[in-house]
mmCIF file of C-alpha atoms in Angstrom:
data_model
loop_
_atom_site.group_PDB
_atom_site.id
_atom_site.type_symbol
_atom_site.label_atom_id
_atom_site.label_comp_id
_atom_site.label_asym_id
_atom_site.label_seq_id
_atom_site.Cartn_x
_atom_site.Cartn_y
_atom_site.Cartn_z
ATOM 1 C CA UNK Q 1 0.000 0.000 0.000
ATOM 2 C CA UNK Q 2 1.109 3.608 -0.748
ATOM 3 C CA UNK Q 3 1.860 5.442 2.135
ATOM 4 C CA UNK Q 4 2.339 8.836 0.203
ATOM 5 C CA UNK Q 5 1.554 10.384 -3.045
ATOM 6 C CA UNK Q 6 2.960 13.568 -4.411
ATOM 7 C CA UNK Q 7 0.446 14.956 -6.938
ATOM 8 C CA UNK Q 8 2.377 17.734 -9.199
ATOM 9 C CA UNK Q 9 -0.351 20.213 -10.317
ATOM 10 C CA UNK Q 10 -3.243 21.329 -8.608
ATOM 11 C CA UNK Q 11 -5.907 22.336 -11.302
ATOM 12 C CA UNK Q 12 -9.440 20.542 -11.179
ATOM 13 C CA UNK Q 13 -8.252 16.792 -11.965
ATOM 14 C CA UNK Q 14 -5.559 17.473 -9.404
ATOM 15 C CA UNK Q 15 -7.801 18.469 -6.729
ATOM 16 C CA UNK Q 16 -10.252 15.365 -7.518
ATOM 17 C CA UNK Q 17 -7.642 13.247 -6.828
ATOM 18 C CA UNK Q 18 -6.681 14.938 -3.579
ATOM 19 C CA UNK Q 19 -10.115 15.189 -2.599
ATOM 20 C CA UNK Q 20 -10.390 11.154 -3.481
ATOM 21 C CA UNK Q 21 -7.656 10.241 -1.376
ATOM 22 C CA UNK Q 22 -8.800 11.962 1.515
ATOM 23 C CA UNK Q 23 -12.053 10.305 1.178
ATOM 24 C CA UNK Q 24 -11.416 7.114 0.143
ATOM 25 C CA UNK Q 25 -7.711 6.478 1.211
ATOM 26 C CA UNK Q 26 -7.394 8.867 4.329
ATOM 27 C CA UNK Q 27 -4.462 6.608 5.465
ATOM 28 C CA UNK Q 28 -1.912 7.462 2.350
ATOM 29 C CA UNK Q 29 -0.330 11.235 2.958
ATOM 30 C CA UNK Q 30 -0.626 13.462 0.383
ATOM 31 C CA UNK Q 31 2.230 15.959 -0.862
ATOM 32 C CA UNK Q 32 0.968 18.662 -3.132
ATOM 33 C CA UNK Q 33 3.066 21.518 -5.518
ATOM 34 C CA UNK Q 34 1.190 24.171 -7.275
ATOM 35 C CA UNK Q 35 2.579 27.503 -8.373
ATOM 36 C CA UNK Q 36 -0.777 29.506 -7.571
ATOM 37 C CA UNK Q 37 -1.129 30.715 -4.085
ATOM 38 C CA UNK Q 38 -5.217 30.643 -3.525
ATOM 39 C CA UNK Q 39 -4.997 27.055 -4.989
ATOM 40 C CA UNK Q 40 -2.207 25.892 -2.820
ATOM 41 C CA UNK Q 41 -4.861 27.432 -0.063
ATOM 42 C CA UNK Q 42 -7.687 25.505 -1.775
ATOM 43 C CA UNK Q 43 -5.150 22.125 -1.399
ATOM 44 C CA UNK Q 44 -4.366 22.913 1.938
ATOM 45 C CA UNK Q 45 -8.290 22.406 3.292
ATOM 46 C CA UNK Q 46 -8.290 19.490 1.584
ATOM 47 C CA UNK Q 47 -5.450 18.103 4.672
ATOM 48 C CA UNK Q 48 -2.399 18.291 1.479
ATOM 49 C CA UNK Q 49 0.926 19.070 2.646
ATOM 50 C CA UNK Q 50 1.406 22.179 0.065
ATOM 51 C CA UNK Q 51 4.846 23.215 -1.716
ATOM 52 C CA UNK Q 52 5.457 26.248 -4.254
ATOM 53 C CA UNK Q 53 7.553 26.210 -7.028
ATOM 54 C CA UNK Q 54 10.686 27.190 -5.220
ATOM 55 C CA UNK Q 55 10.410 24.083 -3.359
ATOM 56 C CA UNK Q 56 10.116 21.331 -5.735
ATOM 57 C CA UNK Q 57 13.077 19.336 -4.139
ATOM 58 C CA UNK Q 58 11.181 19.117 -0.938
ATOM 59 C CA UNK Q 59 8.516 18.342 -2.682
ATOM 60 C CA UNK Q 60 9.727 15.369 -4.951
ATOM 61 C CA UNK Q 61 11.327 13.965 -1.451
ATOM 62 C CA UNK Q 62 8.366 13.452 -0.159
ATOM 63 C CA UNK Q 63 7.030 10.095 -2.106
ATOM 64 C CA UNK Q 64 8.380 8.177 -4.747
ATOM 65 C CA UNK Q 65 5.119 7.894 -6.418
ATOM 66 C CA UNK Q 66 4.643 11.218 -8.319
ATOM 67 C CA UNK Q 67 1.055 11.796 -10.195
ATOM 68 C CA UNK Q 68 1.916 14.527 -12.993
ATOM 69 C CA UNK Q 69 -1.501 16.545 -12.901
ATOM 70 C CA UNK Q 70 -0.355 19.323 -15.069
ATOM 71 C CA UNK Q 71 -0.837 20.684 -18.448
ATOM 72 C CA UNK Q 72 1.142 18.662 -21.381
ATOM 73 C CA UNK Q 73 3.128 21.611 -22.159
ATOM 74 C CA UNK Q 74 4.626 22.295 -18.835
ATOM 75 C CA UNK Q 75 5.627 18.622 -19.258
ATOM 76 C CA UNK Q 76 9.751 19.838 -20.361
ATOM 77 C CA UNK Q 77 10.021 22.221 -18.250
ATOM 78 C CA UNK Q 78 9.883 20.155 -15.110
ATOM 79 C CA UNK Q 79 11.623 16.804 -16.602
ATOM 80 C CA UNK Q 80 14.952 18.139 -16.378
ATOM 81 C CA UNK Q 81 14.621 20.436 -13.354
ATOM 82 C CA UNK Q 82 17.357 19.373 -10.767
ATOM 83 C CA UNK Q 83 18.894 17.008 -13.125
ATOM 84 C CA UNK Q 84 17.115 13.411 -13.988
ATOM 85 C CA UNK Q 85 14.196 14.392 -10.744
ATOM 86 C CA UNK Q 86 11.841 11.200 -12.283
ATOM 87 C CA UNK Q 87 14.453 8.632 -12.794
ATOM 88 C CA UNK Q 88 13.997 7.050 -9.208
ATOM 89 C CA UNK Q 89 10.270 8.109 -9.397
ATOM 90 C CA UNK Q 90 7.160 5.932 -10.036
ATOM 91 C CA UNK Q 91 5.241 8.346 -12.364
ATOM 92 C CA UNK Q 92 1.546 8.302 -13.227
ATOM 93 C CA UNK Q 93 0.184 10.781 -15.624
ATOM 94 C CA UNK Q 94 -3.200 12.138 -16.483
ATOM 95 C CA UNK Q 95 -1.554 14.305 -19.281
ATOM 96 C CA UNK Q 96 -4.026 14.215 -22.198
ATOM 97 C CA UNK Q 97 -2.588 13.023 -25.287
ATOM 98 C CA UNK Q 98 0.939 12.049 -23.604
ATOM 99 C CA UNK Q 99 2.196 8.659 -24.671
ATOM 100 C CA UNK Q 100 3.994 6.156 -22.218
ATOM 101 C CA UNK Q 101 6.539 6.583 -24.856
ATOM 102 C CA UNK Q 102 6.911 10.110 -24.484
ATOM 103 C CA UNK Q 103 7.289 9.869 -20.425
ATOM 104 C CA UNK Q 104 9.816 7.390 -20.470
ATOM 105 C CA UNK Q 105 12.281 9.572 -22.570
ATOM 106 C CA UNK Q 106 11.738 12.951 -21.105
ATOM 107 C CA UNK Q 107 11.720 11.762 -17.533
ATOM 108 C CA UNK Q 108 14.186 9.286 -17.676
ATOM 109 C CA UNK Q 109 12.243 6.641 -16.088
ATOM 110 C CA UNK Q 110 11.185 3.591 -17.056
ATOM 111 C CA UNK Q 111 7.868 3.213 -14.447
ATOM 112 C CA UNK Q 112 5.373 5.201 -15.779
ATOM 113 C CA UNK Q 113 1.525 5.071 -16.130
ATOM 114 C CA UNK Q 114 -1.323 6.601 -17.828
ATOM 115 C CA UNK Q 115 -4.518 7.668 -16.636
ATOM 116 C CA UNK Q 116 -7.200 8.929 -18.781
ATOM 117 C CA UNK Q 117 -9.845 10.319 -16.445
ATOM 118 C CA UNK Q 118 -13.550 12.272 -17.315
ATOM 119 C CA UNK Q 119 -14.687 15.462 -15.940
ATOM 120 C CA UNK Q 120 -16.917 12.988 -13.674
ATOM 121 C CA UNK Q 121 -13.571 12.530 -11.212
ATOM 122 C CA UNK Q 122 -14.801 15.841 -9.650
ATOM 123 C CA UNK Q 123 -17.589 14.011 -7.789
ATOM 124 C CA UNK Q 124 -15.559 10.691 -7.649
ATOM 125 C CA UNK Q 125 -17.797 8.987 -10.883
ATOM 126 C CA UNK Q 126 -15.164 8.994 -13.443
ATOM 127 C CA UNK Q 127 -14.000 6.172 -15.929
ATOM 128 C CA UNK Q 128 -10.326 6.192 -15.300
ATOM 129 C CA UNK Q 129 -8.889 4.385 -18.529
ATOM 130 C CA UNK Q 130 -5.187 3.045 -17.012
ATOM 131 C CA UNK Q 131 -2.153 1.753 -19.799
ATOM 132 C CA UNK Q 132 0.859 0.379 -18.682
ATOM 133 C CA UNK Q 133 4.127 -0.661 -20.582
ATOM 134 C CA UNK Q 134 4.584 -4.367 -20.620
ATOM 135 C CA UNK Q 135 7.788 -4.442 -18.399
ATOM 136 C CA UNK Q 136 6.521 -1.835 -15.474
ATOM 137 C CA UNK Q 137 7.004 -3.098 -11.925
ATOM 138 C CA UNK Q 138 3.997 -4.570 -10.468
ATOM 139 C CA UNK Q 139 3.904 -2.256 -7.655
ATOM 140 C CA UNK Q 140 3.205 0.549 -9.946
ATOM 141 C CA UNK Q 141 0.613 -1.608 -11.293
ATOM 142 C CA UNK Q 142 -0.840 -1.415 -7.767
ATOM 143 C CA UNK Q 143 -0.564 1.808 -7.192
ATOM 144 C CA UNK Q 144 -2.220 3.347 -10.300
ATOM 145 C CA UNK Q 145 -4.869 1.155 -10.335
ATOM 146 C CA UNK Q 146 -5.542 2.328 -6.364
ATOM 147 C CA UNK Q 147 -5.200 5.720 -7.557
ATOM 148 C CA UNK Q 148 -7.747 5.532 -10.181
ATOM 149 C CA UNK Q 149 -10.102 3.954 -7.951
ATOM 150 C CA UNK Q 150 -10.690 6.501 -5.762
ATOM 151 C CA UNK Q 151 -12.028 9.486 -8.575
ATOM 152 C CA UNK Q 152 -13.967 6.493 -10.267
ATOM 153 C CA UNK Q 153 -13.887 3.184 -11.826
ATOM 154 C CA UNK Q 154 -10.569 1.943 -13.323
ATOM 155 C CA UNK Q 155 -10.276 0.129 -16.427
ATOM 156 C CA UNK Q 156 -6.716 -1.472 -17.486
ATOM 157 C CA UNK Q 157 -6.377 -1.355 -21.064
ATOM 158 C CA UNK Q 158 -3.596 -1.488 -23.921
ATOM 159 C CA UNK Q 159 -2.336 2.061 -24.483
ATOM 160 C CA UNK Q 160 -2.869 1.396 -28.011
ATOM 161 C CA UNK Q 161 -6.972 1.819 -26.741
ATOM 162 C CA UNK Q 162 -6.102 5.229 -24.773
ATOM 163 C CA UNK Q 163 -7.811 6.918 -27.774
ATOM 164 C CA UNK Q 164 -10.712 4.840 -27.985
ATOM 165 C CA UNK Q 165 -11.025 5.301 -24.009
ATOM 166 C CA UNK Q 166 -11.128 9.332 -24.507
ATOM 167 C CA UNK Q 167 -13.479 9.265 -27.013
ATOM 168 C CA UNK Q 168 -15.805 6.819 -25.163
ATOM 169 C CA UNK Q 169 -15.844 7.844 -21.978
ATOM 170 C CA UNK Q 170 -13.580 11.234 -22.248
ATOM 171 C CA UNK Q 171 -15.839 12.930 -24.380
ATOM 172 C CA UNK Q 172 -18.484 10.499 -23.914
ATOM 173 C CA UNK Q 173 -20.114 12.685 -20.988
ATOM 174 C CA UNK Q 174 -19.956 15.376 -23.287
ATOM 175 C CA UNK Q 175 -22.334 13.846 -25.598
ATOM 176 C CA UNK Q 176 -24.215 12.414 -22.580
ATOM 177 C CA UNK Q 177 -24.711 16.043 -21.671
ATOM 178 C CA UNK Q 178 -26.314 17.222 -25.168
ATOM 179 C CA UNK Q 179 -28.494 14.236 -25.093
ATOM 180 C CA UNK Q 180 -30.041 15.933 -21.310
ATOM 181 C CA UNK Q 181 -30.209 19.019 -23.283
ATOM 182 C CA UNK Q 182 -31.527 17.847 -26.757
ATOM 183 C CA UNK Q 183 -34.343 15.635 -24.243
ATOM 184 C CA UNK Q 184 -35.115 18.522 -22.001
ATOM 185 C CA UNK Q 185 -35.870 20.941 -25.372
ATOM 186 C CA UNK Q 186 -38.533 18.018 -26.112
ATOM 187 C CA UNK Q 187 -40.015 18.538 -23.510
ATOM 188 C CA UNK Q 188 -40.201 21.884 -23.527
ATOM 189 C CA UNK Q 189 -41.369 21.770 -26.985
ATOM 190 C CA UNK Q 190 -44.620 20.088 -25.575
ATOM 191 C CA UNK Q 191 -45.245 22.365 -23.263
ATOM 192 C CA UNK Q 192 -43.262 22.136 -20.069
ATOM 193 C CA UNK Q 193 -40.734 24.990 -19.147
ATOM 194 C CA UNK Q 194 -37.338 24.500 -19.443
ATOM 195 C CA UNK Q 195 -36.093 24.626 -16.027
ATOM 196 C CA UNK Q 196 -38.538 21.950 -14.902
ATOM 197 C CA UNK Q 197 -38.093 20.063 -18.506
ATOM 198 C CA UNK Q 198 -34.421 20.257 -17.740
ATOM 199 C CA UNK Q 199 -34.752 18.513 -14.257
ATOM 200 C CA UNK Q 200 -37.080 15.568 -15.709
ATOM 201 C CA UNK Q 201 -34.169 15.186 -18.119
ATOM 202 C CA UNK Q 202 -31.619 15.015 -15.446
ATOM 203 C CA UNK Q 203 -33.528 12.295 -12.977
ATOM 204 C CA UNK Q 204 -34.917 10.429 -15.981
ATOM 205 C CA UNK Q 205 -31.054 9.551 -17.611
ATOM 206 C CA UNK Q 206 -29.397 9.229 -14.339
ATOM 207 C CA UNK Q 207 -32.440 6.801 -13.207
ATOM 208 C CA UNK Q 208 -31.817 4.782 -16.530
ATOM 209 C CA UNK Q 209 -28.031 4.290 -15.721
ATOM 210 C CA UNK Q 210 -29.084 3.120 -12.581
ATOM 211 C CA UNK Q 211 -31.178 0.828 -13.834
ATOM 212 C CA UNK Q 212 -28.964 -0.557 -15.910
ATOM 213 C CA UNK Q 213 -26.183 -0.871 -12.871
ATOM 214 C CA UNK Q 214 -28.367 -2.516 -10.036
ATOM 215 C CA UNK Q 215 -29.230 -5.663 -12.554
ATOM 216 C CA UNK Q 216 -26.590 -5.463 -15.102
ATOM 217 C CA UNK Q 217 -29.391 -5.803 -17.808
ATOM 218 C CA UNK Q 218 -28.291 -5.267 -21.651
ATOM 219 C CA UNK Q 219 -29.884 -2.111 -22.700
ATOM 220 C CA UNK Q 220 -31.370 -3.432 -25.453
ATOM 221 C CA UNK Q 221 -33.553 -5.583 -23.103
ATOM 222 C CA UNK Q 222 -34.351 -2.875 -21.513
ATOM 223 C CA UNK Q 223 -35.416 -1.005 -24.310
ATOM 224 C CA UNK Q 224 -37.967 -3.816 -25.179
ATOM 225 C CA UNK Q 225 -39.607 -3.793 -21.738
ATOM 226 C CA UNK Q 226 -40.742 -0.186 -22.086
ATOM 227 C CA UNK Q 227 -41.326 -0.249 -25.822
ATOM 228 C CA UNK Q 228 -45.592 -1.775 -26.225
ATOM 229 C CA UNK Q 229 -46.456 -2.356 -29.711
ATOM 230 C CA UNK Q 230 -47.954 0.637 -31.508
ATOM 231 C CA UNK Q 231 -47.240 2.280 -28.150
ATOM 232 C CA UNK Q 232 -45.542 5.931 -27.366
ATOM 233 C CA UNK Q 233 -42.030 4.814 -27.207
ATOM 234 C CA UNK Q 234 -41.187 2.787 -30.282
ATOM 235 C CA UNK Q 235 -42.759 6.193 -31.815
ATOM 236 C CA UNK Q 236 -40.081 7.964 -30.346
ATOM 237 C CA UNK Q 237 -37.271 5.509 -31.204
ATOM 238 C CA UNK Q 238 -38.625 5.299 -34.739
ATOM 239 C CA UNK Q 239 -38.077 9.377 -34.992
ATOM 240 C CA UNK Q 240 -34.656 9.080 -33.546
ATOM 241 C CA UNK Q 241 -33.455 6.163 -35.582
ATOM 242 C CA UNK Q 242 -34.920 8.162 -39.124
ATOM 243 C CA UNK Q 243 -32.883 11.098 -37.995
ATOM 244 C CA UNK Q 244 -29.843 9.132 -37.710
ATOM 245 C CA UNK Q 245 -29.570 8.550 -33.703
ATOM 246 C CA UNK Q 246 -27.670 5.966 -33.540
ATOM 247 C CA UNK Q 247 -25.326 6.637 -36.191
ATOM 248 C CA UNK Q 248 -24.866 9.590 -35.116
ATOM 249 C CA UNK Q 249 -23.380 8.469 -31.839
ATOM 250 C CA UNK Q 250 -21.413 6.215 -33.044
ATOM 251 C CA UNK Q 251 -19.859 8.552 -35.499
ATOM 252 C CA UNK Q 252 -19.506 11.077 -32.582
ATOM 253 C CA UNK Q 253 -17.113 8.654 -30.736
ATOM 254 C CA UNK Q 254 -15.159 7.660 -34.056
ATOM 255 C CA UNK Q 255 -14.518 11.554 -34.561
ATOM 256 C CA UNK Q 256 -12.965 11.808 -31.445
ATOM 257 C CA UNK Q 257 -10.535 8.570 -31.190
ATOM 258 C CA UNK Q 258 -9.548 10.700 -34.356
ATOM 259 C CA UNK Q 259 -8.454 13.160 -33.093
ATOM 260 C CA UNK Q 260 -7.197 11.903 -29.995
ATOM 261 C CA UNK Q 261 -4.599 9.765 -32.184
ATOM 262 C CA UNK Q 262 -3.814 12.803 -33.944
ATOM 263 C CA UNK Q 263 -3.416 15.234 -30.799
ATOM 264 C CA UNK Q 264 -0.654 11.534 -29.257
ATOM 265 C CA UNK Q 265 2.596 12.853 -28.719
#
């Protein structure tokens, strides 16, 4: 078990995992550095020990498992700062479009992991895709894996799938998100006010997903079960499918493993 983490970068997927720790692991100590003072403040209510810039040695001291929770372009400006800083290190990145590849040779290390997170880890519901190298040590295994877990649910896949994983689940709550609003105009086209419509929208997907959860039925079952013959609903899927619902989805998630592939580095 980790006994500390040093996260490096405090933005919001930074302060999901610190605030996933603290909930969920309170027993591993968490090390924080972050160049802005208010959120070095922000990490420091969340029980993080909190460094600046100026002290990145203390910092990096303080675990040998190092989360890199910053933006990919700050990425060479910290891999050489102090010398080879990483090459003791076990590194796990949530760096967007930052191949294990590309870790190994700029921080000189060998152990590193990938994490591809959602904007869900803010409230601990993300789908935390995790890719490994072949040869990494299986404590790092362990580790990432237990770090993922506590912002969401972590799924260990081939890093060659990291792009299918963003635009799945990445960008998939994105879509999930225009769906709400695309339903809640529906409703508002027959009548009800948006606000209210907007709610109904809300319950009525999360209820679904729940549904689906608590008795791992295949949604396709579960479409038939609410779908009578010459009833309301297969009206409604009849309209979506001759506008191209479906497809459209599934052209939505093709256009962004596209461009995730493109944006590797």
């Amino acid at each position: 078990m980790i006994e500390q983490v040093a996260i490096l970068g405090f933005g919001n997927m930074g302060e999901a995992l610190v605030r996933g720790l603290r909930e969920r692991q309170p027993r591993i100590g968490v090390s924080v550095l972050e160049k802005r003072e208010e959120r070095r403040e922000r990490a420091r209510e969340l029980g993080a020990t909190v460094f600046d810039s100026a002290a990145f040695d203390a910092f990096m001291a303080t675990s040998d498992t190092v989360v890199l929770s910053i933006k990919p372009q700050d990425l060479s400006a910290i891999a050489t700062r102090g010398g080879s800083p990483f090459a003791a290190k076990q590194v796990i990145s949530v760096l967007a479009g930052t191949s294990l590849e590309t870790l190994r040779q700029r921080l000189g290390t060998d152990s590193v992991a990938r994490l591809m997170p959602s904007l869900t880890a803010q409230i601990g519901r993300a789908v935390v895709g995790v890719a490994f190298a072949d040869d990494v040590p299986q404590e790092l295994r362990r580790n990432a894996l237990a770090i993922a877990a506590v912002i969401g649910s972590a799924h260990e896949v081939p890093e060659q799938m990291m792009a299918a994983v963003t635009g799945l689940s990445g960008s998939g709550v994105a879509y999930v998100f225009a769906f709400i609003h695309a339903l809640a105009l529906g409703g508002t086209r027959a009548g009800i006010p948006y606000p209210q419509s907007l709610e109904i929208a809300r319950e009525v997907t999360a209820g679904a997903a729940d549904f689906l959860a608590a008795g791992g039925e295949h949604p396709v079952s579960a479409l038939t079960r609410v779908t009578s013959p010459a009833g309301t609903t297969i009206e409604g899927i009849a309209a979506l499918e001759r506008n191209g619902f479906s497809a459209a989805v599934i052209e939505a998630v093709a256009a962004a493993v596209t461009r995730a592939i493109e944006l590797e580095r």
